[in-house]
Coordinates of C-alpha atoms and ligand atoms in Angstrom, one line a residue:
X1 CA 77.1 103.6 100.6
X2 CA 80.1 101.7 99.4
X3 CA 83.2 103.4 97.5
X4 CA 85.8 102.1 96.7
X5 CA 88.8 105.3 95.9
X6 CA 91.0 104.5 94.0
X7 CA 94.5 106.3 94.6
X8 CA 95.7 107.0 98.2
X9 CA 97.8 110.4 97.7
X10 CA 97.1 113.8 98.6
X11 CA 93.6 113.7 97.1
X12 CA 92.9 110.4 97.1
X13 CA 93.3 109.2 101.0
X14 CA 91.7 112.7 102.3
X15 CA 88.7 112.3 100.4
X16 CA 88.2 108.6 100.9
X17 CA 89.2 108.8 104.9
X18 CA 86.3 111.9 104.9
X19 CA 83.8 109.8 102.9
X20 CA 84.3 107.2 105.9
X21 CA 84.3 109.5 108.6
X22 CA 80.7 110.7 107.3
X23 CA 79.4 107.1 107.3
X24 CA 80.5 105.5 104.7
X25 CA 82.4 102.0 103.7
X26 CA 85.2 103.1 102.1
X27 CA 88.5 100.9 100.3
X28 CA 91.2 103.2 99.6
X29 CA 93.0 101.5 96.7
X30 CA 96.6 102.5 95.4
X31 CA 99.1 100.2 93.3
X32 CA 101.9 101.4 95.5
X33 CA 102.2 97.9 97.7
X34 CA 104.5 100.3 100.0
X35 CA 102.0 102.8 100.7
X36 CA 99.4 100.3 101.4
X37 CA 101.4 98.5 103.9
X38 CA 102.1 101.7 106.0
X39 CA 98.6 103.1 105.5
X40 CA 97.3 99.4 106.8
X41 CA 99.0 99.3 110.1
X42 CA 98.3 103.0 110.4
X43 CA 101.5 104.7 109.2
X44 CA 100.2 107.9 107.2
X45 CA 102.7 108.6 104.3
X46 CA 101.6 112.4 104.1
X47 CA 102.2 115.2 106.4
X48 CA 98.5 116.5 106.4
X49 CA 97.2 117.9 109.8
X50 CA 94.7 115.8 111.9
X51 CA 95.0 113.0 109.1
X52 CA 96.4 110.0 111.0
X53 CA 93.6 110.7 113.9
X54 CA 91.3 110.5 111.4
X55 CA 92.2 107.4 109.3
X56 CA 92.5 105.9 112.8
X57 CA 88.8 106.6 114.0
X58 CA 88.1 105.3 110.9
X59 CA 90.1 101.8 110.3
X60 CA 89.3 100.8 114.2
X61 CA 85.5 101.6 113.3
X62 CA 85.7 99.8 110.4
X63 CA 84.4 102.0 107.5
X64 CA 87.7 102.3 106.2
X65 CA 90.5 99.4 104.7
X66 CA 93.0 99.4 102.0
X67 CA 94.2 97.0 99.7
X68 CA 96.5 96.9 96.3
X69 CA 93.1 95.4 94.3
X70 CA 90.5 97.2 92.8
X71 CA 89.4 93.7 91.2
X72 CA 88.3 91.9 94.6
X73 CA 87.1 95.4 95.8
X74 CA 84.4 96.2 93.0
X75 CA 82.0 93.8 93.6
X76 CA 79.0 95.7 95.7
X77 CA 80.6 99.5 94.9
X78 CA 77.9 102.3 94.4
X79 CA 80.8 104.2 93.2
X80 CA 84.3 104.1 92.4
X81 CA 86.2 107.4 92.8
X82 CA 89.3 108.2 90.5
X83 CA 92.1 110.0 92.4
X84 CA 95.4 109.5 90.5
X85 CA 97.9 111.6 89.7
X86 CA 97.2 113.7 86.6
X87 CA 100.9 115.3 86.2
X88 CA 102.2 117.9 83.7
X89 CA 103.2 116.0 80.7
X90 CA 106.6 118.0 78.9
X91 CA 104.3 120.0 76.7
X92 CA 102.4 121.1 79.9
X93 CA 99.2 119.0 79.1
X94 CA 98.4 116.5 81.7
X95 CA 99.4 113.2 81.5
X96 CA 96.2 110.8 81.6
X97 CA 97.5 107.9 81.7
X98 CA 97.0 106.7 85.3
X99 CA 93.5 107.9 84.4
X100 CA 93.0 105.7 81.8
X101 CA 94.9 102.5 83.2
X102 CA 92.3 102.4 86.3
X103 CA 89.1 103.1 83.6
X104 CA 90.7 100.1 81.7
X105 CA 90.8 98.2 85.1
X106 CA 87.5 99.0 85.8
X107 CA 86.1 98.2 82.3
X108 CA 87.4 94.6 82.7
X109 CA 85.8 93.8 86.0
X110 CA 82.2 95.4 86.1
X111 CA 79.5 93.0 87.1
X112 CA 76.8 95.8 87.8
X113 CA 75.6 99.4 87.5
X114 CA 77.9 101.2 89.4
X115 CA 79.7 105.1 89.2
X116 CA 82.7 105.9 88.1
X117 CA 83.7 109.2 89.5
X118 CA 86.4 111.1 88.4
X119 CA 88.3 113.2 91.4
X120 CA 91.4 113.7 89.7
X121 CA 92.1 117.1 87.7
X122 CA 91.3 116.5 84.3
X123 CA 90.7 118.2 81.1
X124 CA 87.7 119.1 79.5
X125 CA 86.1 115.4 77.7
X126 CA 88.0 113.0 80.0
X127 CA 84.6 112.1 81.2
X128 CA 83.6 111.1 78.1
X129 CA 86.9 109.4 77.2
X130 CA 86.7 107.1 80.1
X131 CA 83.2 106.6 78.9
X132 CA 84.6 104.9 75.8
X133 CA 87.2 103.1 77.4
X134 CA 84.3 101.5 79.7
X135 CA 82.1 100.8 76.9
X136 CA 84.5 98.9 74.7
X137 CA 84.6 96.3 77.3
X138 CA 81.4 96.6 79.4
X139 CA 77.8 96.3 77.8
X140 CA 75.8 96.5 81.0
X141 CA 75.0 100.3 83.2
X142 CA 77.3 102.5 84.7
X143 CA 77.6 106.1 84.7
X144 CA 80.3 108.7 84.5
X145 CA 81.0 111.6 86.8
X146 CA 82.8 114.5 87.5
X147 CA 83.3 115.5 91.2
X148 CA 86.4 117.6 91.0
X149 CA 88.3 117.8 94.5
X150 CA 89.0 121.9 95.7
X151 CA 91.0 120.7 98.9
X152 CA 93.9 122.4 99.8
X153 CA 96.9 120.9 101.4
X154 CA 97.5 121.6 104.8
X155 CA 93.6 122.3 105.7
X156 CA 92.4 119.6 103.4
X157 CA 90.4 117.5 106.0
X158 CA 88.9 121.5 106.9
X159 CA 88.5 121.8 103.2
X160 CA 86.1 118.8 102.7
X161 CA 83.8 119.1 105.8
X162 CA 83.2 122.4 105.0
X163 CA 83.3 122.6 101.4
X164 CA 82.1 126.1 99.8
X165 CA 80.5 123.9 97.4
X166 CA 80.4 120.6 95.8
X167 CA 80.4 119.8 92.0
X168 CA 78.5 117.0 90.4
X169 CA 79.1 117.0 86.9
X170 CA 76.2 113.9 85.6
X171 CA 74.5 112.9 82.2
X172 CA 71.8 110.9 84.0
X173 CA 69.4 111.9 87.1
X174 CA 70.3 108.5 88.6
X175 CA 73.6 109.3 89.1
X176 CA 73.1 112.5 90.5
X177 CA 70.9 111.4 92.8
X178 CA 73.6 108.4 93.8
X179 CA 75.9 111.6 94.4
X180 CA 73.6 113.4 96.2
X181 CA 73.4 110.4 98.7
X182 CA 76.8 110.8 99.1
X183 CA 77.3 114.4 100.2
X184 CA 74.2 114.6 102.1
X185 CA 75.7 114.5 105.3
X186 CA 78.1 117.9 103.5
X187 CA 76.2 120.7 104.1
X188 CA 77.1 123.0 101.4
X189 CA 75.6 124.1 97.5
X190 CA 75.8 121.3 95.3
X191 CA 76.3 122.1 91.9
X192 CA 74.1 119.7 89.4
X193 CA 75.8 120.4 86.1
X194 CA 77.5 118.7 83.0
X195 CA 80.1 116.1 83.4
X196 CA 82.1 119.2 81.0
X197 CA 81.0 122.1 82.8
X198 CA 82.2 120.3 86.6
X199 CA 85.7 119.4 84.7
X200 CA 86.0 123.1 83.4
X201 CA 85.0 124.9 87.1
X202 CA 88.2 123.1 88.4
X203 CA 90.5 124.8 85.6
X204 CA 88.9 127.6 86.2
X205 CA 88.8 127.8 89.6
X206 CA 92.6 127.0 90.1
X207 CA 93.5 129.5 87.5
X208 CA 91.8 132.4 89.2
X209 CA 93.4 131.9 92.4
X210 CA 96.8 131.8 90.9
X211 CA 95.5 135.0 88.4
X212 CA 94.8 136.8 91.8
X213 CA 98.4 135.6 93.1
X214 CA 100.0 136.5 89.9
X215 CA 97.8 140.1 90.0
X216 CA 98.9 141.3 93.6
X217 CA 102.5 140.2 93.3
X218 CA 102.7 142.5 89.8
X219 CA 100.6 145.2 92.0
X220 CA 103.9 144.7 94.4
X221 CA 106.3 145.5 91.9
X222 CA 104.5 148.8 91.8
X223 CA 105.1 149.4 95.3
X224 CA 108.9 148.9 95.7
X225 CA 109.1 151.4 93.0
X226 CA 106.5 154.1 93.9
X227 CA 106.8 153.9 97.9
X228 CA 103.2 152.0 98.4
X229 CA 102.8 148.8 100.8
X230 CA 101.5 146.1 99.0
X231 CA 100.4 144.4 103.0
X232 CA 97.8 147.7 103.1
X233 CA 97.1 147.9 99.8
X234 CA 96.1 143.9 99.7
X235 CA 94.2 144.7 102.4
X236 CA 92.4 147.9 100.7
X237 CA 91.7 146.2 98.1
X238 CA 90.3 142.8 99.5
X239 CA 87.5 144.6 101.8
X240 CA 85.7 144.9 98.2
X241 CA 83.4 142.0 98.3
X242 CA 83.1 141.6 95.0
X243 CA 87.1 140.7 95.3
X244 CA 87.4 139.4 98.9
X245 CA 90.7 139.1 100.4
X246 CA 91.6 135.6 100.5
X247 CA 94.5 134.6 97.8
X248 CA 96.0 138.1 97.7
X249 CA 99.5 137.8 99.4
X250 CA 102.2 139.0 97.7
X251 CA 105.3 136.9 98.0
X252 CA 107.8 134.2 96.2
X253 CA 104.8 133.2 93.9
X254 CA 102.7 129.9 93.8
X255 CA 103.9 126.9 93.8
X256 CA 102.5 123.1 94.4
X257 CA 101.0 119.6 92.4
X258 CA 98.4 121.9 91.5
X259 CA 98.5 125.2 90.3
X260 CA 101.4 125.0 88.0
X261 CA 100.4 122.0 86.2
X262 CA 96.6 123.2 86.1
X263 CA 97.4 126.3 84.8
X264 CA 99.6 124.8 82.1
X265 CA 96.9 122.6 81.4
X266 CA 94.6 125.0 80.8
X267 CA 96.5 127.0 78.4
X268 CA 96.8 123.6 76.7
X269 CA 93.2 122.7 76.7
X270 CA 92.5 126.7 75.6
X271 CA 95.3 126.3 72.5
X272 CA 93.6 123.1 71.4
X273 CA 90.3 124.6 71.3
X274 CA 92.0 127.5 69.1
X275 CA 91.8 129.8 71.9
X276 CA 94.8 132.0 72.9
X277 CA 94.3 132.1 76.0
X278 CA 96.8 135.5 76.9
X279 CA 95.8 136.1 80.6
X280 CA 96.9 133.0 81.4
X281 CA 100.2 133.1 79.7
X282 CA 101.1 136.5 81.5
X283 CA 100.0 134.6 85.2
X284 CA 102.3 132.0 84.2
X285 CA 105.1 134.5 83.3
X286 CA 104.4 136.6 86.6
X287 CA 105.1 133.3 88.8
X288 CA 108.7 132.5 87.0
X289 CA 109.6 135.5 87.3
X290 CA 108.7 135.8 90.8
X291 CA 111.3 133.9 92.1
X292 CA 114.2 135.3 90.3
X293 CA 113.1 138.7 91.6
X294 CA 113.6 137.5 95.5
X295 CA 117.3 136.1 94.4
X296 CA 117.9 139.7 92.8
X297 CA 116.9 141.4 95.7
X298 CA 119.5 139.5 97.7
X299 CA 121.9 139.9 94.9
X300 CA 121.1 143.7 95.3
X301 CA 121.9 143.7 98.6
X302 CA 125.1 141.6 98.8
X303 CA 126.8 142.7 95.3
X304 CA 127.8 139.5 95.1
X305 CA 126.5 136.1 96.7
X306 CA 129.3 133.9 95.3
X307 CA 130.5 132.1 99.0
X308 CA 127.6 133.9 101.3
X309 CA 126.4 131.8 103.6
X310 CA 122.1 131.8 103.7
X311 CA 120.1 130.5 106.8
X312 CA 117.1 129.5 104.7
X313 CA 113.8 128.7 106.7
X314 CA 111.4 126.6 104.8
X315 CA 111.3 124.1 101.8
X316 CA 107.9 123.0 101.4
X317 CA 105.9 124.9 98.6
X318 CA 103.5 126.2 101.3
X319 CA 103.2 126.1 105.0
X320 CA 101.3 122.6 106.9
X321 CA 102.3 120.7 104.4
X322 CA 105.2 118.0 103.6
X323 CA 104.8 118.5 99.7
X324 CA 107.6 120.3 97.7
X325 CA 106.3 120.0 94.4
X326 CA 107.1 122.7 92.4
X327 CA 108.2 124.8 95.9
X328 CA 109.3 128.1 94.8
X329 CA 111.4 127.8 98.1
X330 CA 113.7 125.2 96.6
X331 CA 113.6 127.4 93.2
X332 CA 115.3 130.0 94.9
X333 CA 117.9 127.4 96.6
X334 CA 119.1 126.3 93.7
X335 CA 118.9 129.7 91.8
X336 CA 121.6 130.5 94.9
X337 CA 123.4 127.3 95.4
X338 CA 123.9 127.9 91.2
X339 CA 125.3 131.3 92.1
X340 CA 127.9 129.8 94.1
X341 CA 126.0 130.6 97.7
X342 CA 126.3 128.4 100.5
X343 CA 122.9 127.5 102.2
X344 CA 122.1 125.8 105.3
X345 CA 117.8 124.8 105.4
X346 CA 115.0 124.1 108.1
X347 CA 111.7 122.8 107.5
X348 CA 109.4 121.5 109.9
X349 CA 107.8 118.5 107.6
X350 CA 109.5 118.8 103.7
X351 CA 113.0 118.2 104.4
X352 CA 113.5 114.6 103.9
X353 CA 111.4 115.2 100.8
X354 CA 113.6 117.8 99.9
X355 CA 116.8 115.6 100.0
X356 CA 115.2 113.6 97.0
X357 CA 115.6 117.1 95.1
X358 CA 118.5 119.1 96.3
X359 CA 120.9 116.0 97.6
X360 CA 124.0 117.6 99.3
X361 CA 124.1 121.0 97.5
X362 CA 122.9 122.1 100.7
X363 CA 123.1 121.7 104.6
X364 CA 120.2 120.7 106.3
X365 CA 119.1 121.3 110.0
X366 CA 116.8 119.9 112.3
X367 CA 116.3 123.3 114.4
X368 CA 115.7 126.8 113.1
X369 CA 117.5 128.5 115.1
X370 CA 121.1 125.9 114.5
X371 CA 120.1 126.4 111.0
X372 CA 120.3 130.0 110.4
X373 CA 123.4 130.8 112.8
X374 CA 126.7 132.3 111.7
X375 CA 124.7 132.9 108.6
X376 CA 125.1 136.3 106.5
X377 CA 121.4 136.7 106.2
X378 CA 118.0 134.3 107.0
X379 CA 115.5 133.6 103.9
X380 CA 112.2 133.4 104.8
X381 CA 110.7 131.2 102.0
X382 CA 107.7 129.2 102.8
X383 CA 104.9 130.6 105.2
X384 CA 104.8 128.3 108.2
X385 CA 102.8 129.8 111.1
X386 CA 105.7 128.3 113.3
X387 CA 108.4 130.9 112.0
X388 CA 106.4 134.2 114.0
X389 CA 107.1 132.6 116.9
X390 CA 110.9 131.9 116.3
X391 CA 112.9 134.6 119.0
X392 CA 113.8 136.9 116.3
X393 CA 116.3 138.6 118.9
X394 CA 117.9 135.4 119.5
X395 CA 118.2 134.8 115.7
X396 CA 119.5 138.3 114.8
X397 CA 122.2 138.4 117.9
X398 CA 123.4 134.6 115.8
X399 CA 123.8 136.3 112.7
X400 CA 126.9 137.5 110.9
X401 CA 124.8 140.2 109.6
X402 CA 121.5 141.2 110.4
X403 CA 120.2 140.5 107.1
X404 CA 116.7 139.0 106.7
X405 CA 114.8 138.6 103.6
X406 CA 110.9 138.0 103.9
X407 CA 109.9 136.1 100.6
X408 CA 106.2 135.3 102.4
X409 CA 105.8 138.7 103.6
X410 CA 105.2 137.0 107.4
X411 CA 106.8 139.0 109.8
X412 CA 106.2 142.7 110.4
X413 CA 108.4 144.8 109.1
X414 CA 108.1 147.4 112.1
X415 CA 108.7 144.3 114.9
X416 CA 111.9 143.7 112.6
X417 CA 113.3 146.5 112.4
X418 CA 113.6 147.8 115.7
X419 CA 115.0 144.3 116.7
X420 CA 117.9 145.8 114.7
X421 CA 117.3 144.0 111.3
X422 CA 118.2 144.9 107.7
X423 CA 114.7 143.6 106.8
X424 CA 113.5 143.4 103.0
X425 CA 110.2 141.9 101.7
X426 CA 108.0 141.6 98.6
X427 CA 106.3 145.0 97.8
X428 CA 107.5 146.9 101.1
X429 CA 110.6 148.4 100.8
X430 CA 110.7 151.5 98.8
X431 CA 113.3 151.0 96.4
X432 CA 116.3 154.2 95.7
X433 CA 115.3 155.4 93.1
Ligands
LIG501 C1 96.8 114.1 92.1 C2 96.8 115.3 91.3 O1 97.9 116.1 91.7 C3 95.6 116.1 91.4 O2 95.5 117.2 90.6 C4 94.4 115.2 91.1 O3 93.2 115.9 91.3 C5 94.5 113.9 92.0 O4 95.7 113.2 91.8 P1 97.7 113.8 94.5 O5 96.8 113.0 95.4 O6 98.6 114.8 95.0 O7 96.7 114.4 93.5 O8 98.5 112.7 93.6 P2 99.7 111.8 94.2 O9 100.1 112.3 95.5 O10 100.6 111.7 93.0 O11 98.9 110.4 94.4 C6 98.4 109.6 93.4 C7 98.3 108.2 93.9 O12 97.7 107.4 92.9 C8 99.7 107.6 94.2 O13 99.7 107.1 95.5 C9 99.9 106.5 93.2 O14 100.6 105.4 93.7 C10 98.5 106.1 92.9 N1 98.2 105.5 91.6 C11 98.8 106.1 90.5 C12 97.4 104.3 91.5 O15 97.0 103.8 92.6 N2 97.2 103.8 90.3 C13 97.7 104.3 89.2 O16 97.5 103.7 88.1 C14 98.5 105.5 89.2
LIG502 C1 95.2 124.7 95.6 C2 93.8 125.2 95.6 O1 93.7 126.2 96.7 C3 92.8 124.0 96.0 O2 91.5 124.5 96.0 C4 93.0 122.9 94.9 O3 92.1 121.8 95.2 C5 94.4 122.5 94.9 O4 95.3 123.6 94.6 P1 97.1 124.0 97.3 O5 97.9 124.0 96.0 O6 97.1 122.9 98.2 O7 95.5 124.2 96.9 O8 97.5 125.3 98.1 P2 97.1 126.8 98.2 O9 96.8 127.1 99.6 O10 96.1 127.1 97.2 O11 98.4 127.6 97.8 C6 98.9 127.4 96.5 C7 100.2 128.2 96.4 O12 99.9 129.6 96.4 C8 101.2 128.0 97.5 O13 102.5 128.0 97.0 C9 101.0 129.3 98.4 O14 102.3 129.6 99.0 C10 100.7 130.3 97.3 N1 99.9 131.4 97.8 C11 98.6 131.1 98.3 C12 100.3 132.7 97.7 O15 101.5 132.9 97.2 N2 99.5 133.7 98.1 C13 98.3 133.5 98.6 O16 97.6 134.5 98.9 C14 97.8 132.2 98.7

């Protein structure tokens, strides 16, 4: 088949390099002229693992091109996929904008039936907004679908080839069976349902995940204070397979160009609909407040932080990725820079990303181990599989102090003690009464 996708970020050139690499013709699409010049001569703008292999394969076999014009690129499309950015707008509803401007693009240069699929995160009744937009315009067929992406950066090329599931949210069987031709070669459920019912399972399914978050990092507030381990009772507790195990580690919170603003959203979409939606607001609350509660631990420690010098090892919002969007890691630099710490950083893909953010508050290091030396105490912030390899002993002998604060709940506390460390984490240290 031929899609055309149209937005080549996160989303948008992962699941149009995938769609080539399972057969078909694919135009990735984006208004940044930038962007497309790199991505055309093979220069991957993202940090997302096995990516620039993949678009590769793909360009040289020629399934796969990109261009600035939607225009010249519809003509022959069975689908058109909408991957934009749907970001928080200041009242935490997301911003549709992008959305709309590429349905209004589309409305003004359809020739024949073709789908328009939207793959960005959207509320409940985008589907049928961009409907209208379309049929102002246009008087011939299309259709309009909901296939909401569930990739996750970092394994999102993973994520796609072996999706748990696939949503197709249709109003007419010819559409879903367009779709269906799509995803064959995905071997995974596919989920036939309402264009509103696929928008909603995305909300939904992005809220839980943060809800379980949210859930085992209050359950690790309850350790520090009665003497538990939240590591063991994460683990306790996830063997139930009604709960699983996935999604509850206790640590600095969630963070990322997902979860907060889909969560906000939600809450948004719930309060329009006259629904309090109170569960939601506490998983919110939880996160904030996680962050602060890593900075008071250190403040605990230290007395006072004004002039401490912090080795601080990560600033992407998660580990494998280049993304530091909403990072709870740079939260908790500026919480300390604000304090009057000094901090020196390491990341191995988010730093010059980073720079955009924190400028020179902070020093920033190419190596881990040049970054956390003559430091009072090493921040562990964002869960990079690298960092277990680091030599600890090495680090701790470089130290001022031997002072290291887990905010990932990584290491074990057991290997870092009897290296010698003063070693705190999130729901593991039994706090004096
Ligand atoms: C975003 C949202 O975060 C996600 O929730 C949604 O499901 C898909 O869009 P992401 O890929 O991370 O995911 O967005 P971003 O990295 O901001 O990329 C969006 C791309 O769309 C950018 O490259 C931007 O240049 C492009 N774009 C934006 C267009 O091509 N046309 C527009 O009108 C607006
Ligand atoms: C998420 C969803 O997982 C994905 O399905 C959706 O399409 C986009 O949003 P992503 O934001 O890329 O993906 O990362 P994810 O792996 O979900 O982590 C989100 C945040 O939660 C990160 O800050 C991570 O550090 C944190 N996290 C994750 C925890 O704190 N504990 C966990 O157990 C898992």
């Amino acid at each position: 088949m031929k899609i055309v996708m149209v937005g080549t970020g996160y989303v948008g050139l992962v699941s149009g390099t995938c769609f080539a690499d399972i057969g078909h013709d694919v135009v990735c699409i984006d208004i940044d002229e930038e962007k497309i010049e790199k991505l055309t001569k093979g220069v991957i703008p993202i940090f997302e693992p096995g990516l620039d292999a993949l678009v590769k394969n793909n360009v040289e076999a020629g399934r796969l091109t990109f261009s600035t014009s939607l225009k010249e690129n519809m003509p022959g499309a069975d689908a058109i996929f909408i991957a934009v950015g749907t970001p928080s707008a200041a009242d935490g509803k997301a911003d549709l904008q992008y959305v709309y401007a590429v349905a209004e693009e589309i409305a003004a240069n359809l020739k024949d039936y073709t789908l328009i699929v939207d793959k960005s995160t959207v509320p409940v009744g985008t589907g049928k907004e961009v409907e209208a937009i379309i049929k102002k315009k246009y008087k011939g067929g299309f259709d309009v679908v909901s296939c909401p992406e569930f990739l996750r950066e970092g394994s999102a090329i993973k994520d796609f080839s072996r999706s748990d599931r696939v949503v197709i949210g249709v109003r007419t069987e010819k559409a879903a069976k367009i779709m269906l031709d799509i995803f064959a070669p995905i071997k995974c459920e596919k989920v036939v349902t309402t264009v509103e019912s696929s928008e909603l399972i995305k909300y939904a399914s992005n809220a839980f995940l943060a809800t379980k978050i949210s859930f085992i990092n209050e359950i690790a507030h309850i350790c520090e204070k009665s003497g538990a381990d939240v590591e063991e009772v994460a683990h306790g507790v996830g063997l139930d397979k009604r709960i699983g195990p996935k999604f509850l580690k206790a640590g600095i919170g969630w963070g990322g160009s997902c979860f907060p603003k889909d969560v906000k959203a939600l809450d948004q979409i719930a309060g329009s609909h006259g629904y309090d939606f109170k569960l939601l607001k506490s998983v919110i609350e939880v996160n904030q407040h996680q962050r602060q509660h890593f900075v008071d631990k250190i403040k605990k420690h230290f007395i006072d932080i004004k002039g401490k010098n912090f080795g601080v090892l990560g600033l992407a919002f998660k580990g494998n990725t280049d993304d530091i969007r909403e990072s709870a890691a740079i939260d908790i630099i500026q919480r300390l820079v604000k304090e009057g710490a000094k901090v020196d950083c390491f990341d191995y893909e988010a730093t010059a990303n980073a720079k955009e953010i924190l400028k020179d508050t902070v020093t920033y290091y190419e190596d881990p181990y040049k970054c956390v030396a003559d430091n009072d105490a090493v921040l562990l912030v964002t869960e990079w599989p690298q960092f277990l390899e680091l030599d600890w002993r090495q680090i701790k002998e470089s130290l001022n102090e031997p002072v290291l604060f887990d905010g990932r709940n990584l290491l074990s506390p057991e290997k870092m003690r009897e290296i010698g460390f003063t070693y705190y984490s999130v729901g593991q240290n039994h706090e004096e009464k």
